Tab-separated table of C-alpha atoms and ligand atoms in Angstrom:
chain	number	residue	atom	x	y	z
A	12	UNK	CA	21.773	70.087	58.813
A	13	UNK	CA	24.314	68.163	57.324
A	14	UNK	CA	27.939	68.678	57.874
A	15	UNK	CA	30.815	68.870	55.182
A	16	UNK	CA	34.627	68.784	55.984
A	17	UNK	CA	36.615	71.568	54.017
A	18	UNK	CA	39.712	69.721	53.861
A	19	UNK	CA	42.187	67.038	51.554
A	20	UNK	CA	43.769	66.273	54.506
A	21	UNK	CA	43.477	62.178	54.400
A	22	UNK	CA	44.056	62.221	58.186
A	23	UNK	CA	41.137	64.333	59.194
A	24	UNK	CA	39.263	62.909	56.563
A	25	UNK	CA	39.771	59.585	57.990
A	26	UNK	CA	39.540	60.577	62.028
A	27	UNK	CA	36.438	62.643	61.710
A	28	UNK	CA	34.857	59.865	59.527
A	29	UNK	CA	35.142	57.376	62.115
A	30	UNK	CA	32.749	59.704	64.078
A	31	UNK	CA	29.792	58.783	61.907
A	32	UNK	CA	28.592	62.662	62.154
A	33	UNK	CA	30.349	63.503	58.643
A	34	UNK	CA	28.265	63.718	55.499
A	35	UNK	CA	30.569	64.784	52.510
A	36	UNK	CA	33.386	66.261	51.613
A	37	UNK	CA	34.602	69.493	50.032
A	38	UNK	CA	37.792	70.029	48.246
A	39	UNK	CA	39.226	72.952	46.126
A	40	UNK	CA	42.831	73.394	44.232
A	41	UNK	CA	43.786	75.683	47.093
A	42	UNK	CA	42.803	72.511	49.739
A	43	UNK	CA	44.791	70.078	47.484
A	44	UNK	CA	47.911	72.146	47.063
A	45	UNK	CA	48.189	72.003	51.281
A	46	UNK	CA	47.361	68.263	50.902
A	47	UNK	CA	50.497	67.853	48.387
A	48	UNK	CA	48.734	64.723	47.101
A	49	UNK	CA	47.885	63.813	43.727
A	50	UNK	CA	44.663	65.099	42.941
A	51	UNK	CA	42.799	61.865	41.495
A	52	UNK	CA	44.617	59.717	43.925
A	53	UNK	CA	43.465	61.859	46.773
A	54	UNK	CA	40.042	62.055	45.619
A	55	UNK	CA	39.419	58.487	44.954
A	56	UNK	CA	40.594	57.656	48.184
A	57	UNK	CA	38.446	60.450	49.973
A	58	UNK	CA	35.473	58.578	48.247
A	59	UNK	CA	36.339	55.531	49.630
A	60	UNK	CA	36.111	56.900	53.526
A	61	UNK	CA	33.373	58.882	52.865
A	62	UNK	CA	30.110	57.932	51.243
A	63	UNK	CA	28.181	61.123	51.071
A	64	UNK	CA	28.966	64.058	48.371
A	65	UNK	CA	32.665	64.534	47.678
A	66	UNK	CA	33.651	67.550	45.671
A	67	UNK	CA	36.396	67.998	43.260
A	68	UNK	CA	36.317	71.249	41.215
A	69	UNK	CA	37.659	71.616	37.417
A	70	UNK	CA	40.229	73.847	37.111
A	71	UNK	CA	39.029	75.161	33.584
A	72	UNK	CA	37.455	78.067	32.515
A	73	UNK	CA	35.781	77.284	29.591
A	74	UNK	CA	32.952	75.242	28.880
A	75	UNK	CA	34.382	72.529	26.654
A	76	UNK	CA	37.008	71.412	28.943
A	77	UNK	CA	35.040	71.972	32.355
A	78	UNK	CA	32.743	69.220	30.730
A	79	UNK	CA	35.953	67.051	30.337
A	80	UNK	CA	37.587	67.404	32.956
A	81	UNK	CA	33.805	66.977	34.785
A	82	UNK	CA	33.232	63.444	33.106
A	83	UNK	CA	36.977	62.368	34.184
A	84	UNK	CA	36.279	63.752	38.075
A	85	UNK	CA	33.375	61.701	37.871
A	86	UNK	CA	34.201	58.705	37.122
A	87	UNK	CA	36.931	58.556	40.041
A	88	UNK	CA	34.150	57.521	42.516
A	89	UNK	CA	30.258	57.301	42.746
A	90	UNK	CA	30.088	59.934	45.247
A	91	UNK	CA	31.732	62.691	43.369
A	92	UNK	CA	30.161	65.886	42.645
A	93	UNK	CA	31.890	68.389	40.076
A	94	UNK	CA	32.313	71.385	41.237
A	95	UNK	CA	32.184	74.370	38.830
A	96	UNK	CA	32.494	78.089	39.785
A	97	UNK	CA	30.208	80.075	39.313
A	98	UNK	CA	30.699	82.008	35.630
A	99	UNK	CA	28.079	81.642	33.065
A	100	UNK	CA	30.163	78.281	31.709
A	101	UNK	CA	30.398	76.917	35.041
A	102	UNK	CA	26.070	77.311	34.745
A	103	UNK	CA	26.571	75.717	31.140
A	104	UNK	CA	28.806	72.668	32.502
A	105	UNK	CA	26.661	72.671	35.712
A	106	UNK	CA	23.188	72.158	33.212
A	107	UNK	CA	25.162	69.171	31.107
A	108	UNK	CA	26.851	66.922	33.260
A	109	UNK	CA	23.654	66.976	35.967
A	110	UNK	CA	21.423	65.804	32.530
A	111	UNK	CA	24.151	62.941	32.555
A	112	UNK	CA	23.204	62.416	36.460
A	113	UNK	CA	26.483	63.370	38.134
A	114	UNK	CA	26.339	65.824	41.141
A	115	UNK	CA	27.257	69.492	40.391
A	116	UNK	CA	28.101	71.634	43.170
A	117	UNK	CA	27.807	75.344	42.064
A	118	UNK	CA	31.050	76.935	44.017
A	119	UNK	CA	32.343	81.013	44.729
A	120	UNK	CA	28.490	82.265	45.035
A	121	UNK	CA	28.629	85.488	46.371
A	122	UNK	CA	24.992	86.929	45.406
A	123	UNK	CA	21.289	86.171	45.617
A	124	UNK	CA	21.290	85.889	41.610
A	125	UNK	CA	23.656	83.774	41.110
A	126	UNK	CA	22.281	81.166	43.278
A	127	UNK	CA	19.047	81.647	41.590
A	128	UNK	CA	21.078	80.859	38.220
A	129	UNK	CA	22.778	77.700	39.756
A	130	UNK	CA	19.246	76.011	40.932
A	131	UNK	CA	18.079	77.126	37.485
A	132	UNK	CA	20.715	75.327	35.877
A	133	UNK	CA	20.034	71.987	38.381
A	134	UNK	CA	22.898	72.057	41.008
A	135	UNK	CA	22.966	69.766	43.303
A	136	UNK	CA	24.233	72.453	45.612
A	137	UNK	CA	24.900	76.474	45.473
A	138	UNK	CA	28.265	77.404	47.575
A	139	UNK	CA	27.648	80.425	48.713
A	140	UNK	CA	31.553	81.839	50.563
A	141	UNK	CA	30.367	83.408	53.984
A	142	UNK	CA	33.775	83.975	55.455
A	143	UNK	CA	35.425	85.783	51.902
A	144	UNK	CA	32.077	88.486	52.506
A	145	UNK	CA	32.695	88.898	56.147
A	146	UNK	CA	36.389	89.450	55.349
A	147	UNK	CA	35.307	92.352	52.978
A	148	UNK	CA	33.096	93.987	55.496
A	149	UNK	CA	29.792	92.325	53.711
A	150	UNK	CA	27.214	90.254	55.678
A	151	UNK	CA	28.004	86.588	54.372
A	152	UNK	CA	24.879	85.225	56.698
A	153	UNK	CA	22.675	87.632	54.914
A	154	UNK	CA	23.196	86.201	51.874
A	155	UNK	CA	22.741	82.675	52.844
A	156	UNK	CA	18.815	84.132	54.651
A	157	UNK	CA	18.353	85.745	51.147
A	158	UNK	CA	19.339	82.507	49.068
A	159	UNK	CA	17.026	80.436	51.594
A	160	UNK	CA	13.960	82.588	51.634
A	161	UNK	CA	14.217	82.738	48.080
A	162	UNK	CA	14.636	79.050	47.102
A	163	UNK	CA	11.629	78.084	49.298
A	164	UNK	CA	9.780	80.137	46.956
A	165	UNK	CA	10.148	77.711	44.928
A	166	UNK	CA	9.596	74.618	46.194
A	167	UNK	CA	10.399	72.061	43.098
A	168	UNK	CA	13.948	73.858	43.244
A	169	UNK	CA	16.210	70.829	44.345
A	170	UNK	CA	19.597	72.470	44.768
A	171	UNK	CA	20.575	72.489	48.548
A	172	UNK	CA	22.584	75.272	50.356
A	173	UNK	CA	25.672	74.471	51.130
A	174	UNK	CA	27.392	77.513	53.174
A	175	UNK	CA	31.131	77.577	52.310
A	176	UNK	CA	33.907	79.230	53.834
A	177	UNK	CA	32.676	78.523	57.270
A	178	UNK	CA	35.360	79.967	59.939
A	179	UNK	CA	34.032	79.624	63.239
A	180	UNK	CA	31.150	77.950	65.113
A	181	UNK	CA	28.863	80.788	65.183
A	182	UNK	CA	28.542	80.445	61.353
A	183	UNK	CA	27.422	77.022	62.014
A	184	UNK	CA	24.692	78.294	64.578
A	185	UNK	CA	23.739	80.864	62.361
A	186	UNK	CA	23.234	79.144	59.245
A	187	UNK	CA	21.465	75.808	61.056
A	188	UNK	CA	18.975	79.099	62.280
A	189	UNK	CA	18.674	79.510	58.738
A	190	UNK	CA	17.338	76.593	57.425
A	191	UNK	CA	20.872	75.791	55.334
A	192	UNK	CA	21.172	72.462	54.219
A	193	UNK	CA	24.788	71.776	54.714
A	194	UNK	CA	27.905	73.501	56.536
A	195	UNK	CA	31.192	72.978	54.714
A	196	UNK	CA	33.900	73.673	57.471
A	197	UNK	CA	37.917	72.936	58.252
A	198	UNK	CA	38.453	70.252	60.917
A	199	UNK	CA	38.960	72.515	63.023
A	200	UNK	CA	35.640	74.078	62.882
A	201	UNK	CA	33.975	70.579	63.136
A	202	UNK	CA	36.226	70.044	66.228
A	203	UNK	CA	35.057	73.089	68.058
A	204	UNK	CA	31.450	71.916	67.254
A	205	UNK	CA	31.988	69.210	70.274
A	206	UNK	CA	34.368	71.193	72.227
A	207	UNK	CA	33.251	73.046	75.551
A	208	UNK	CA	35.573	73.882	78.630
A	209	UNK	CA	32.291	72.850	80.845
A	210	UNK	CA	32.149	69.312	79.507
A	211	UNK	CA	35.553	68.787	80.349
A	212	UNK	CA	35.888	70.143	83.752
A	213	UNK	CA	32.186	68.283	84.516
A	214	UNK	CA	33.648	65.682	83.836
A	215	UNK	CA	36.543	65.538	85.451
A	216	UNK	CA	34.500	66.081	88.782
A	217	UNK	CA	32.331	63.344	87.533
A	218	UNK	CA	35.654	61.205	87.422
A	219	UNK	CA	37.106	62.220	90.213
A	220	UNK	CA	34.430	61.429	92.291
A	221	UNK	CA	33.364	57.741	90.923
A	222	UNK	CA	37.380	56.868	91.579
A	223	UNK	CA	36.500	57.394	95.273
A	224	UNK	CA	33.482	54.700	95.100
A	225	UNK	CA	36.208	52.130	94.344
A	226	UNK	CA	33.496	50.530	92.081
A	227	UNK	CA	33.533	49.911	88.325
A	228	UNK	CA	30.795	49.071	85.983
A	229	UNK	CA	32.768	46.440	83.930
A	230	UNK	CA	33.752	43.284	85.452
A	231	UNK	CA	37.560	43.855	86.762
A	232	UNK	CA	39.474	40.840	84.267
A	233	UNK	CA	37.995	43.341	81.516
A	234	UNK	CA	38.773	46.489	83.105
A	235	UNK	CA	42.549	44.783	83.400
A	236	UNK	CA	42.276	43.472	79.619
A	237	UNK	CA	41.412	47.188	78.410
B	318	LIG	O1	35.894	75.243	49.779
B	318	LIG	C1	35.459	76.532	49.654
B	318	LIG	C2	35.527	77.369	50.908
B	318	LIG	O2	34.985	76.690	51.995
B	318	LIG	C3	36.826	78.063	51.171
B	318	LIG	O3	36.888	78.669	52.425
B	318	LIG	O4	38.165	79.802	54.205
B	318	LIG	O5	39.171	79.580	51.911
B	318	LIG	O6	37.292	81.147	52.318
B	318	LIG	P1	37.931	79.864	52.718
């Protein structure tokens, strides 16, 4: 499964890079207005830390000027991929820049048909929003099984899963059960993915007890130098 960071946040971006365990990046107006940056500064800069998928959505709704604003987002870095919601001329934007070979992520999925529109029209990947289901007492994880089962009907179907709107851990569990492709989460999510109260009190009494050995693995001038 590959992981996504929800975020504009530079400083996340940049820390949870460094890790070597992030694939892409996801961004959205809301994301930007918390960032307070400058959109195309932001996102040129996010391409440069990451080199997997970074997504910057139009802000249009009509067909004409999604494809504009698409070809400008695009040419801010190699690794962009337009993101378009999900109306019938975010499909029709979706269809013509991916014949012009940029990336196209599909975003605000909330049903089975939908995502069978967005593979039709050659996403690179369907967002499906678990958390904004969940929130209105629908089953967002069900909808990510039904998009699964139903793409792998289809095998020549390229677009990958990418499950959006990720708020806690267990939709990270429960969507890697699934088969998803890709988790888009806050870095907070992606924190929590490493985080476990166990780990750190193991190791503590791992610590605690190598101190009384008196030994150390590194030679001592480059114990002192660190
Ligand atoms: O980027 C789209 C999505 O992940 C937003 O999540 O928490 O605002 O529903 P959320």
């Amino acid at each position: 499964m590959k992981f996504f960071i929800d975020t504009a946040d530079i400083g996340d971006i940049r820390d949870l890079a460094s890790t070597g365990l992030i694939d892409g990046v996801t961004t959205n107006p809301s994301l930007v207005a918390k960032a307070g940056r400058d959109f195309k500064d932001a996102i040129r800069e996010i391409c440069g830390i990451v080199p997997g998928p970074v997504s910057a959505e139009v802000t249009a709704t009509d067909h004409a000027t999604q494809v504009a604003e698409g070809r400008v987002l695009a040419k801010l870095g190699k690794n962009v991929a337009v993101k378009v919601p999900l109306t019938v001329d975010g499909l029709k934007t979706c269809r013509l820049l991916r014949s012009e070979g940029t990336m196209v992520n599909v975003t605000l999925c909330f049903s089975p048909t939908q995502a069978l529109l967005a593979a039709k029209a050659g996403a690179t990947f369907v967002s499906p929003f678990v958390g904004r289901l969940d929130d209105i007492s629908e089953n967002g994880m069900a909808l990510i099984a039904d998009i699964v089962e139903i793409y792998r009907q289809y095998p020549h179907l390229k677009t990958e899963v990418l499950v959006a709107s990720i708020r806690h851990p267990m939709h990270v569990v429960a969507a890697a059960r699934l088969g998803a492709h890709v988790g888009t989460m806050p870095p907070g999510v992606f924190r929590a993915l490493y985080q476990h109260p166990l780990t750190d009190k193991g190791l503590a009494a791992f610590l605690a007890d190598w101190k009384k050995t008196g030994q150390s693995i590194l030679p001592p001038a480059k114990v002192a130098a660190e």
